[in-house]
PDB file of C-alpha atoms in Angstrom:
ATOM      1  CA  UNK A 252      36.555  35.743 -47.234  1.00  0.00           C
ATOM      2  CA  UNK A 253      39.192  33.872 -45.230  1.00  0.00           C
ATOM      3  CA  UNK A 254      39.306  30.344 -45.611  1.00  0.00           C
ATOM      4  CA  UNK A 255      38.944  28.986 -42.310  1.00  0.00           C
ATOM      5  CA  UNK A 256      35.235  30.976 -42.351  1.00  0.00           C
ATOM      6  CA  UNK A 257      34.283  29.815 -45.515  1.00  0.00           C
ATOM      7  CA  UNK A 258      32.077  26.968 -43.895  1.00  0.00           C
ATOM      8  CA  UNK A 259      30.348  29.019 -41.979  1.00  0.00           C
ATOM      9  CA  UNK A 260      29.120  31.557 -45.145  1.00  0.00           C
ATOM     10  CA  UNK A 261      28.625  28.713 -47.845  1.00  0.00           C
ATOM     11  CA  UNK A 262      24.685  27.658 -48.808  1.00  0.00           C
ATOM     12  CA  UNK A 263      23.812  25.312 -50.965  1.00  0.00           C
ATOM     13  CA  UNK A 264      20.964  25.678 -53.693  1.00  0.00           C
ATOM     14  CA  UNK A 265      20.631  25.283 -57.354  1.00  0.00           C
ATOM     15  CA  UNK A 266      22.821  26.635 -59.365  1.00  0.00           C
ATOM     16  CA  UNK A 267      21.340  30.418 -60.955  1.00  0.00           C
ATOM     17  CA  UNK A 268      20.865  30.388 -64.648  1.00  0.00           C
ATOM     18  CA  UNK A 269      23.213  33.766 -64.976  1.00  0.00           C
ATOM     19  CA  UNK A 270      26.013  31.547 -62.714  1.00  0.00           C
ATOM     20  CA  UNK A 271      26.072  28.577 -65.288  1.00  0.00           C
ATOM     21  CA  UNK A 272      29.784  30.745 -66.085  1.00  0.00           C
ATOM     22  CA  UNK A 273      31.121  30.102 -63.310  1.00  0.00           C
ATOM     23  CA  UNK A 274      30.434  26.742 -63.147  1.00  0.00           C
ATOM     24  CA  UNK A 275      32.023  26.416 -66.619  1.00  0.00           C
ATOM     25  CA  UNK A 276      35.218  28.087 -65.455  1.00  0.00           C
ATOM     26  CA  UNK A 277      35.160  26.158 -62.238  1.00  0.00           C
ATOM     27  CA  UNK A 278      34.952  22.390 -63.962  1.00  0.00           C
ATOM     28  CA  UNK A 279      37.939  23.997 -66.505  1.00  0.00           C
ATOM     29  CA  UNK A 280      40.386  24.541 -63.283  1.00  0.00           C
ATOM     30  CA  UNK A 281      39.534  21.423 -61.330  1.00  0.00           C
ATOM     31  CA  UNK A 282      38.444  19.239 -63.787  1.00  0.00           C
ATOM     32  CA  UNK A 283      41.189  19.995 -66.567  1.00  0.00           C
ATOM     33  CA  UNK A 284      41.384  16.322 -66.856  1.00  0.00           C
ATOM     34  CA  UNK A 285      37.704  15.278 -67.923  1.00  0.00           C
ATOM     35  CA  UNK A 286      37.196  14.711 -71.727  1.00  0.00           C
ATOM     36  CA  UNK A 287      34.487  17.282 -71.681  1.00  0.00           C
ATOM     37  CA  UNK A 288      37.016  20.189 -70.467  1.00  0.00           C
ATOM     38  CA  UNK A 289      38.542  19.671 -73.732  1.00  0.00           C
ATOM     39  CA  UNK A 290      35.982  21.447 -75.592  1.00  0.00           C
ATOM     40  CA  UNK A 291      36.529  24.291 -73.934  1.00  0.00           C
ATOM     41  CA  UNK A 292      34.970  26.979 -71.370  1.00  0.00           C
ATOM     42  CA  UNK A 293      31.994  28.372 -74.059  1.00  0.00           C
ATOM     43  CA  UNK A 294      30.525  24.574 -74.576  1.00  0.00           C
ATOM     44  CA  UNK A 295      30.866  24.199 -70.719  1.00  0.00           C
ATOM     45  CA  UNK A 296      29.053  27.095 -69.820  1.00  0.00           C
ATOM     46  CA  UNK A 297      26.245  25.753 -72.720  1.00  0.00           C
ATOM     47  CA  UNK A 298      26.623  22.144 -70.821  1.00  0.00           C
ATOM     48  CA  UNK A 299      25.652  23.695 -67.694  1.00  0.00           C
ATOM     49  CA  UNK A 300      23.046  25.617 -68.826  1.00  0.00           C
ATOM     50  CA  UNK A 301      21.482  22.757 -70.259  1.00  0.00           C
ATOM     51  CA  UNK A 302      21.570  20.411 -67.647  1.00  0.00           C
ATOM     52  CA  UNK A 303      20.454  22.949 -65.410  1.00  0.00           C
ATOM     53  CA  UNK A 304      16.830  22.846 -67.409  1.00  0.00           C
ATOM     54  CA  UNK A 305      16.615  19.178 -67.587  1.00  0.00           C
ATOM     55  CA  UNK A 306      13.900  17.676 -64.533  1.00  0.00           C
ATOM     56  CA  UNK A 307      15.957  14.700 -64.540  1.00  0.00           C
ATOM     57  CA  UNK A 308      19.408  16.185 -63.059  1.00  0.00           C
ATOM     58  CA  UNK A 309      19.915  18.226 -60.392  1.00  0.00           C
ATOM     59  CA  UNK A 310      23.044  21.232 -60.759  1.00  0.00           C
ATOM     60  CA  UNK A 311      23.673  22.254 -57.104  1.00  0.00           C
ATOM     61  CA  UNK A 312      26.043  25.271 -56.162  1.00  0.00           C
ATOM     62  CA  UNK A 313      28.019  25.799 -53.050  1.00  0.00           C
ATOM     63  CA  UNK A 314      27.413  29.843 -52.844  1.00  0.00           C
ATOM     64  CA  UNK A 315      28.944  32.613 -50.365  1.00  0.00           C
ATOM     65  CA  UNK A 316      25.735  33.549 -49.163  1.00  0.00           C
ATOM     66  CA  UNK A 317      26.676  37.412 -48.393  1.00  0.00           C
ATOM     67  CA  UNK A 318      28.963  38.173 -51.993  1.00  0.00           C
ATOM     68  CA  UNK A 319      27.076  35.386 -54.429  1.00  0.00           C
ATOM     69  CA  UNK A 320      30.530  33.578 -55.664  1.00  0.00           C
ATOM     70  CA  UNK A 321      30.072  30.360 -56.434  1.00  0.00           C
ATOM     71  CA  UNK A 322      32.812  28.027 -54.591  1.00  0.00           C
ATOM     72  CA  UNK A 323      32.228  24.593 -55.689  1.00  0.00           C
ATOM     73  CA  UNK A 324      29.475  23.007 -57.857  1.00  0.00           C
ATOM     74  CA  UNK A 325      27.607  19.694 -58.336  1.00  0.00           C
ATOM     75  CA  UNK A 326      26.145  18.195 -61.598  1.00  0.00           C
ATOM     76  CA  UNK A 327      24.068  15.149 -59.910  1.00  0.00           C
ATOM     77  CA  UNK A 328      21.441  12.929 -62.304  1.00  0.00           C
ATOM     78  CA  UNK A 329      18.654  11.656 -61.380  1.00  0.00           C
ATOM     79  CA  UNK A 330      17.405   9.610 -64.551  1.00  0.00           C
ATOM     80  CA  UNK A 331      20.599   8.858 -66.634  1.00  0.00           C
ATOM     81  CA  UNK A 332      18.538   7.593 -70.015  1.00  0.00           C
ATOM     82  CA  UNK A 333      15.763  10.452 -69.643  1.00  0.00           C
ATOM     83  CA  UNK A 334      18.473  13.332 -69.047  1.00  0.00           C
ATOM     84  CA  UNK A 335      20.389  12.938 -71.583  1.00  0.00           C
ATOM     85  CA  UNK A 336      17.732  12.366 -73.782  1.00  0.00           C
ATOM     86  CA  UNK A 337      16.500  15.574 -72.511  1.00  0.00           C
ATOM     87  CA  UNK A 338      19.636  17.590 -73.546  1.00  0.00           C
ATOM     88  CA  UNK A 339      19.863  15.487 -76.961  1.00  0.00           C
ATOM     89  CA  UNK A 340      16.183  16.779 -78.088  1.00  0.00           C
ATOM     90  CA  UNK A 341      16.118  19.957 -76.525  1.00  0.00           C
ATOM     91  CA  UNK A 342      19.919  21.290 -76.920  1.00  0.00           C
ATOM     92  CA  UNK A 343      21.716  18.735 -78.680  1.00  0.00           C
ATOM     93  CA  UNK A 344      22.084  21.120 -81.810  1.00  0.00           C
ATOM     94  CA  UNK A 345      23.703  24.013 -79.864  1.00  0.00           C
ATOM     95  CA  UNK A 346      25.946  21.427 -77.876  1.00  0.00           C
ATOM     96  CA  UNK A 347      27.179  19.640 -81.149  1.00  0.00           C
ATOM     97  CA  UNK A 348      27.817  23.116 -82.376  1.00  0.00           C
ATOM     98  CA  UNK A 349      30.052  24.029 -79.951  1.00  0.00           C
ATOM     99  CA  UNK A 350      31.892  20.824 -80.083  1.00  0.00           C
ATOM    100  CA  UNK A 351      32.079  21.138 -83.678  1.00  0.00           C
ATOM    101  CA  UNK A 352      33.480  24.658 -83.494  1.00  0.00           C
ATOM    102  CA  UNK A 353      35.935  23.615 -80.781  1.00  0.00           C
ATOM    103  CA  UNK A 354      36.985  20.374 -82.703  1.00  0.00           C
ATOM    104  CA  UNK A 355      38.194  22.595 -86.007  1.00  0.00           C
ATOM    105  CA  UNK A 356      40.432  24.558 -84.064  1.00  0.00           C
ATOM    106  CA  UNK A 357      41.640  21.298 -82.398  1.00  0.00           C
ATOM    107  CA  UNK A 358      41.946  18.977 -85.031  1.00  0.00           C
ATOM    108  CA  UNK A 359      43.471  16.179 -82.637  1.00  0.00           C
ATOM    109  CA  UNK A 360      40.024  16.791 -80.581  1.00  0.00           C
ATOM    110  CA  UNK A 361      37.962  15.779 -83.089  1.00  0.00           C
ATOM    111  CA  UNK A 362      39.889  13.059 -84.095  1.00  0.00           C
ATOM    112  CA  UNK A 363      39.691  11.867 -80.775  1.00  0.00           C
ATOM    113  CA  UNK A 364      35.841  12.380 -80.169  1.00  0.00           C
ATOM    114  CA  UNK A 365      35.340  10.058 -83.397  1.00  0.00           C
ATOM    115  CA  UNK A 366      37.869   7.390 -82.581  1.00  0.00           C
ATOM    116  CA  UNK A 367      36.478   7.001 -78.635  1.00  0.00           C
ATOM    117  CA  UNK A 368      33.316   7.999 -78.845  1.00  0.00           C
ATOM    118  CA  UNK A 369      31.502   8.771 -82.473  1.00  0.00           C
ATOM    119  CA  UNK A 370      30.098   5.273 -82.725  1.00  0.00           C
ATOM    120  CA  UNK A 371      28.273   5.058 -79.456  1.00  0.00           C
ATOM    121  CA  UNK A 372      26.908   8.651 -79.516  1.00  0.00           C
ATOM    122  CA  UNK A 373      25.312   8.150 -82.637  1.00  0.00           C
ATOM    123  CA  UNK A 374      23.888   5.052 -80.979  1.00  0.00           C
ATOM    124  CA  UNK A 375      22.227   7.234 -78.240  1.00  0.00           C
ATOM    125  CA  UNK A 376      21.056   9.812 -80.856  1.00  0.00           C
ATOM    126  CA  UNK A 377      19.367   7.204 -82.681  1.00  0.00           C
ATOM    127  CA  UNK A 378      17.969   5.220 -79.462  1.00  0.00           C
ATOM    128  CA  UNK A 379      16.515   8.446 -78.155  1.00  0.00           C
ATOM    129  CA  UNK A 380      14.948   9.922 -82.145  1.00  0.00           C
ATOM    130  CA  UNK A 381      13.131   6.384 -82.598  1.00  0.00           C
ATOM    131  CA  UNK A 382      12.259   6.395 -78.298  1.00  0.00           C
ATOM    132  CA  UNK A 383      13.830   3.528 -77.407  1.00  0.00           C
ATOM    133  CA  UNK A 384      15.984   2.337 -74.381  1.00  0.00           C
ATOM    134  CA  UNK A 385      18.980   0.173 -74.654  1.00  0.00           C
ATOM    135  CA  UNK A 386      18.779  -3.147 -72.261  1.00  0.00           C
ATOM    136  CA  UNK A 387      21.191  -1.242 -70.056  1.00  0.00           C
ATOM    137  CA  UNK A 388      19.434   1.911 -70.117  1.00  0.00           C
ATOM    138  CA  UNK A 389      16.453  -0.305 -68.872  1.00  0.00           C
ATOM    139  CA  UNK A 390      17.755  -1.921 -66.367  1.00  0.00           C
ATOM    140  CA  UNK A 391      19.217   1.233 -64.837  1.00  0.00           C
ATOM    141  CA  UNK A 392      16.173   2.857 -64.821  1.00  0.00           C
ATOM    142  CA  UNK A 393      14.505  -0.385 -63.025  1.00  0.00           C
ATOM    143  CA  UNK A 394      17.030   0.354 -60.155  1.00  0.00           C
ATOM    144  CA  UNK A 395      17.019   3.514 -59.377  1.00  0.00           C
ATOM    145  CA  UNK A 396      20.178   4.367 -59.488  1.00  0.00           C
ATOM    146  CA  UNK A 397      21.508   8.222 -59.856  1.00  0.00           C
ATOM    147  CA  UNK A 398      24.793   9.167 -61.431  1.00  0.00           C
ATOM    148  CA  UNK A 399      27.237  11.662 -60.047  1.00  0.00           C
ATOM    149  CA  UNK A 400      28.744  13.159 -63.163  1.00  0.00           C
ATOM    150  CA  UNK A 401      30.799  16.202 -61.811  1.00  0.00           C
ATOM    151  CA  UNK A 402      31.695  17.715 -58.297  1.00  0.00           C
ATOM    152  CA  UNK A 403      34.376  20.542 -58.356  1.00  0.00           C
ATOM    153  CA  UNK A 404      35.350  23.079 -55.332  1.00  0.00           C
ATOM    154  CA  UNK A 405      37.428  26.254 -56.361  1.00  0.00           C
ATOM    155  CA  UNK A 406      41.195  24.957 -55.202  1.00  0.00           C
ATOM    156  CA  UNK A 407      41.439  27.458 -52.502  1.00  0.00           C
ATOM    157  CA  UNK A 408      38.317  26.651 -50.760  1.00  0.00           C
ATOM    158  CA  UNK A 409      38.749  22.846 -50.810  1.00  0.00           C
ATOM    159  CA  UNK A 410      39.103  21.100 -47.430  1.00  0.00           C
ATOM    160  CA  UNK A 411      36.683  23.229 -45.460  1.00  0.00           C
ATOM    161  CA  UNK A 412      33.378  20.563 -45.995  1.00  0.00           C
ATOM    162  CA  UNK A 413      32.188  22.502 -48.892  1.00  0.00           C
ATOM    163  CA  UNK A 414      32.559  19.110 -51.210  1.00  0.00           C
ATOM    164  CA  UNK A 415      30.648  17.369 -48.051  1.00  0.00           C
ATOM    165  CA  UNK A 416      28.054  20.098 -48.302  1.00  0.00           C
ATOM    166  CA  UNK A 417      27.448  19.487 -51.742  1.00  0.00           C
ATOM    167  CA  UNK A 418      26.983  15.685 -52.101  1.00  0.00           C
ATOM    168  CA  UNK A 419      24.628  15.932 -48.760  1.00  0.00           C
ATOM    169  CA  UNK A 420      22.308  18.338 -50.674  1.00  0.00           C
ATOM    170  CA  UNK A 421      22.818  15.841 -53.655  1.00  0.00           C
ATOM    171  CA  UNK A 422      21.755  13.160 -51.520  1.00  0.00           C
ATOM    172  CA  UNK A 423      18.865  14.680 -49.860  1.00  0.00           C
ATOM    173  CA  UNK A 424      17.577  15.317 -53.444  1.00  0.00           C
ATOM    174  CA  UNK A 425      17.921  11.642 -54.531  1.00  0.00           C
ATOM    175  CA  UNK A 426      16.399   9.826 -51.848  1.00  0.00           C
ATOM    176  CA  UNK A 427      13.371  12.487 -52.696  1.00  0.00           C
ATOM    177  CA  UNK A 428      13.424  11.455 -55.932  1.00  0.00           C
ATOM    178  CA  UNK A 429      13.275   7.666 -54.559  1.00  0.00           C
ATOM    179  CA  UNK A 430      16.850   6.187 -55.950  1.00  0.00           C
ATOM    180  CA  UNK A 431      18.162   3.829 -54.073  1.00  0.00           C
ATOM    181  CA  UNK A 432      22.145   4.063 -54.968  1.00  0.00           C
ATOM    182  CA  UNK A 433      24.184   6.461 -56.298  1.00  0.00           C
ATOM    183  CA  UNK A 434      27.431   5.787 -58.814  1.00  0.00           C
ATOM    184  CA  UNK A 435      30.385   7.951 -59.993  1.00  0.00           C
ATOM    185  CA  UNK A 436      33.572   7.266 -61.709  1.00  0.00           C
ATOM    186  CA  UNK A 437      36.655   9.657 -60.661  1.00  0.00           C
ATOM    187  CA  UNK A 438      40.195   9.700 -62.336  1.00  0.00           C
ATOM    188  CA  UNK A 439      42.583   7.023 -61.066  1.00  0.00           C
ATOM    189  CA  UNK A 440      45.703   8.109 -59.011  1.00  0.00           C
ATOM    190  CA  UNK A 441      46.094  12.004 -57.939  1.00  0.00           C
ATOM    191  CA  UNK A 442      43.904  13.052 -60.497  1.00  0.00           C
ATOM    192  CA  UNK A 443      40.921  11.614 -58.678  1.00  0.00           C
ATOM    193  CA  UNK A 444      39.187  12.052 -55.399  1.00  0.00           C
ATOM    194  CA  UNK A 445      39.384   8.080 -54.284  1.00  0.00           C
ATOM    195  CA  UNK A 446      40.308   8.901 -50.670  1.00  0.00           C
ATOM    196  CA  UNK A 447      37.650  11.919 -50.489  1.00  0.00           C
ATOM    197  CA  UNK A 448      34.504   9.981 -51.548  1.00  0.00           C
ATOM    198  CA  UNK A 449      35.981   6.968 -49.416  1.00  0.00           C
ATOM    199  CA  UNK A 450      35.704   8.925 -46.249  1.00  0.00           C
ATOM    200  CA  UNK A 451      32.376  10.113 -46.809  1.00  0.00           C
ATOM    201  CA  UNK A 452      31.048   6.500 -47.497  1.00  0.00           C
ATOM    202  CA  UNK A 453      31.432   5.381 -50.612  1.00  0.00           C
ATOM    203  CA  UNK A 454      32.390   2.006 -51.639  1.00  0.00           C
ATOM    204  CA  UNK A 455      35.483   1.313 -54.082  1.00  0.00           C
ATOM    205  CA  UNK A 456      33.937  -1.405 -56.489  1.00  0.00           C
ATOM    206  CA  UNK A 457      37.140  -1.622 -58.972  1.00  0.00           C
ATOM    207  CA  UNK A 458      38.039  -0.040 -62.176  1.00  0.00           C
ATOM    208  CA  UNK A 459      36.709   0.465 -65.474  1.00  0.00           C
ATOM    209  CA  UNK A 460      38.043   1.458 -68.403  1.00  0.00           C
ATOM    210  CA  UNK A 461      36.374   3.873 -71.186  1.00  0.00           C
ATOM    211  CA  UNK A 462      36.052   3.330 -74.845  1.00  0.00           C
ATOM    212  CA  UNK A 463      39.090   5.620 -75.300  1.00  0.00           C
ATOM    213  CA  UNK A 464      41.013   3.446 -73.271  1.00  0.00           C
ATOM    214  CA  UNK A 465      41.101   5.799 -69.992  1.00  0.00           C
ATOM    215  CA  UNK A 466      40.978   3.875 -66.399  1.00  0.00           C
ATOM    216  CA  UNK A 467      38.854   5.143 -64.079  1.00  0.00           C
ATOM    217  CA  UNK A 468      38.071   4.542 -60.322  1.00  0.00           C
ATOM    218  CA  UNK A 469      33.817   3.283 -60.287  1.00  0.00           C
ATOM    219  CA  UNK A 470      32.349   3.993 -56.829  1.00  0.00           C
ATOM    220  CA  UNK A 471      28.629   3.282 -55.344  1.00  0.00           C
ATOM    221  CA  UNK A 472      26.942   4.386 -52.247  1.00  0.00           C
ATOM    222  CA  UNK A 473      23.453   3.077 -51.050  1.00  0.00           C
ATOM    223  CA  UNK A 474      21.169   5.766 -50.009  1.00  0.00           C
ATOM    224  CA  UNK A 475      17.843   4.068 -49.445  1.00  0.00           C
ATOM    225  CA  UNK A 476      17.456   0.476 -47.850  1.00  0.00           C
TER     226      UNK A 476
END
C-alpha cells in the first residue's frame, strides 16, 4: 500500500486478540523510549493482551482494512484505579514473570525497576489485595478523567491522519463511557509528540517529573462540558 492511500484503507476497531504481536512490536519501534519497552517485545505482547481483556481500557487498532496489518495502535483507559487493578488480580503473576525474566538478563533493568519504582508498586499491589483506593485514586475516579497511556503509528505510515483516526475513536469511546477529560504524558523534546497532540487540541499544562527522575510533557483535553 502506498502511503499517500493509506488514509483512505485504514479502519479503526479494537485491537484482535491474535494482533496483540503486533502491537508489541509496534510500541518497541516507536516507543523505544518508554520504561515499559525495556522489558522487552514478549512482556509487551503479554501487556497488550492483558489490557485488551480489562472493561476498564479500551486497545484500539488502526487496521488496513483489505490485508489486516496493523498500522498504528492505541492503549486508552477508561478507569485508571479499576484497570490496573484488573491486570494486577487477573495477570499480574504472568506480567511480573516476564519482567522478572527480562530483569536477570538485564541486571541494570532490575536495578532500575527497584530504585524508581519498587516502592510504589508494592503500594498498588497492596492497595488493590486489601480493596482500597488511595486519596488520589479517589479523587480521579470522582472526575472522570481517562488516561492516554500509549499511541504509536508504524514510522512509515505516520503523517497521513492515522494518529488523528485513532484518538477520535478513543474519544468517541470516552465520552460513551461519560469522562469528562482526558490526560497523557509524552516524552519532552523530539522524543515526544508535543506539537502533534497540540494541533489536535490538547492543552500543554507543564511538566512533571517521574519517580526515576524522567521529565515529561503532561497534557489534558476536555471532552464533555
Amino acid at each position: 500500500m502506498r502511503r499517500e492511500d493509506a488514509k483512505y484503507r485504514i479502519c479503526t476497531r479494537s485491537l484482535a486478540a491474535l494482533e496483540c504481536n503486533q502491537a508489541a512490536r509496534l510500541h518497541l519501534a516507536g516507543l523505544s523510549a518508554d520504561f515499559i519497552s525495556r522489558f522487552g517485545e514478549r512482556f509487551l505482547e503479554r501487556y497488550y493482551s492483558a489490557s485488551l481483556q480489562s472493561p476498564h481500557a479500551d486497545v484500539i487498532a488502526a487496521v488496513d482494512c483489505s490485508e489486516g496489518k496493523v498500522h498504528g495502535v492505541l492503549l486508552g483507559i477508561l478507569d485508571t484505579p479499576s484497570h490496573y487493578s484488573f491486570l494486577l488480580k487477573n495477570y499480574g503473576v504472568s506480567l511480573v514473570l516476564q519482567a522478572v525474566i527480562r530483569s536477570i538478563a538485564d541486571p541494570g533493568l532490575g536495578w532500575d525497576l527497584l530504585k524508581s519504582r519498587g516502592t510504589r508498586y508494592a503500594r498498588g499491589v497492596a492497595r488493590t489485595l486489601g480493596g482500597r483506593r488511595s486519596r488520589r485514586d479517589e479523587a480521579v475516579h470522582s472526575e472522570k478523567v481517562g488516561l492516554l497511556a500509549h499511541l504509536v503509528v508504524e514510522e512509515d505510515f505516520r503523517g497521513v491522519g492515522i494518529g488523528r483516526m485513532l484518538l477520535d475513536s478513543y474519544e468517541r469511546r470516552a465520552r460513551e463511557f461519560g469522562l469528562d477529560r482526558l490526560e497523557l504524558v509524552t516524552h519532552t523534546g523530539d522524543l515526544g509528540a508535543g506539537p502533534f497532540y497540540s494541533r489536535l487540541g490538547w492543552e500543554h499544562r507543564g511538566r512533571k517529573t517521574s519517580r526515576s527522575g524522567e521529565s515529561f510533557e503532561f497534557y489534558i483535553k476536555q471532552i464533555n462540558g
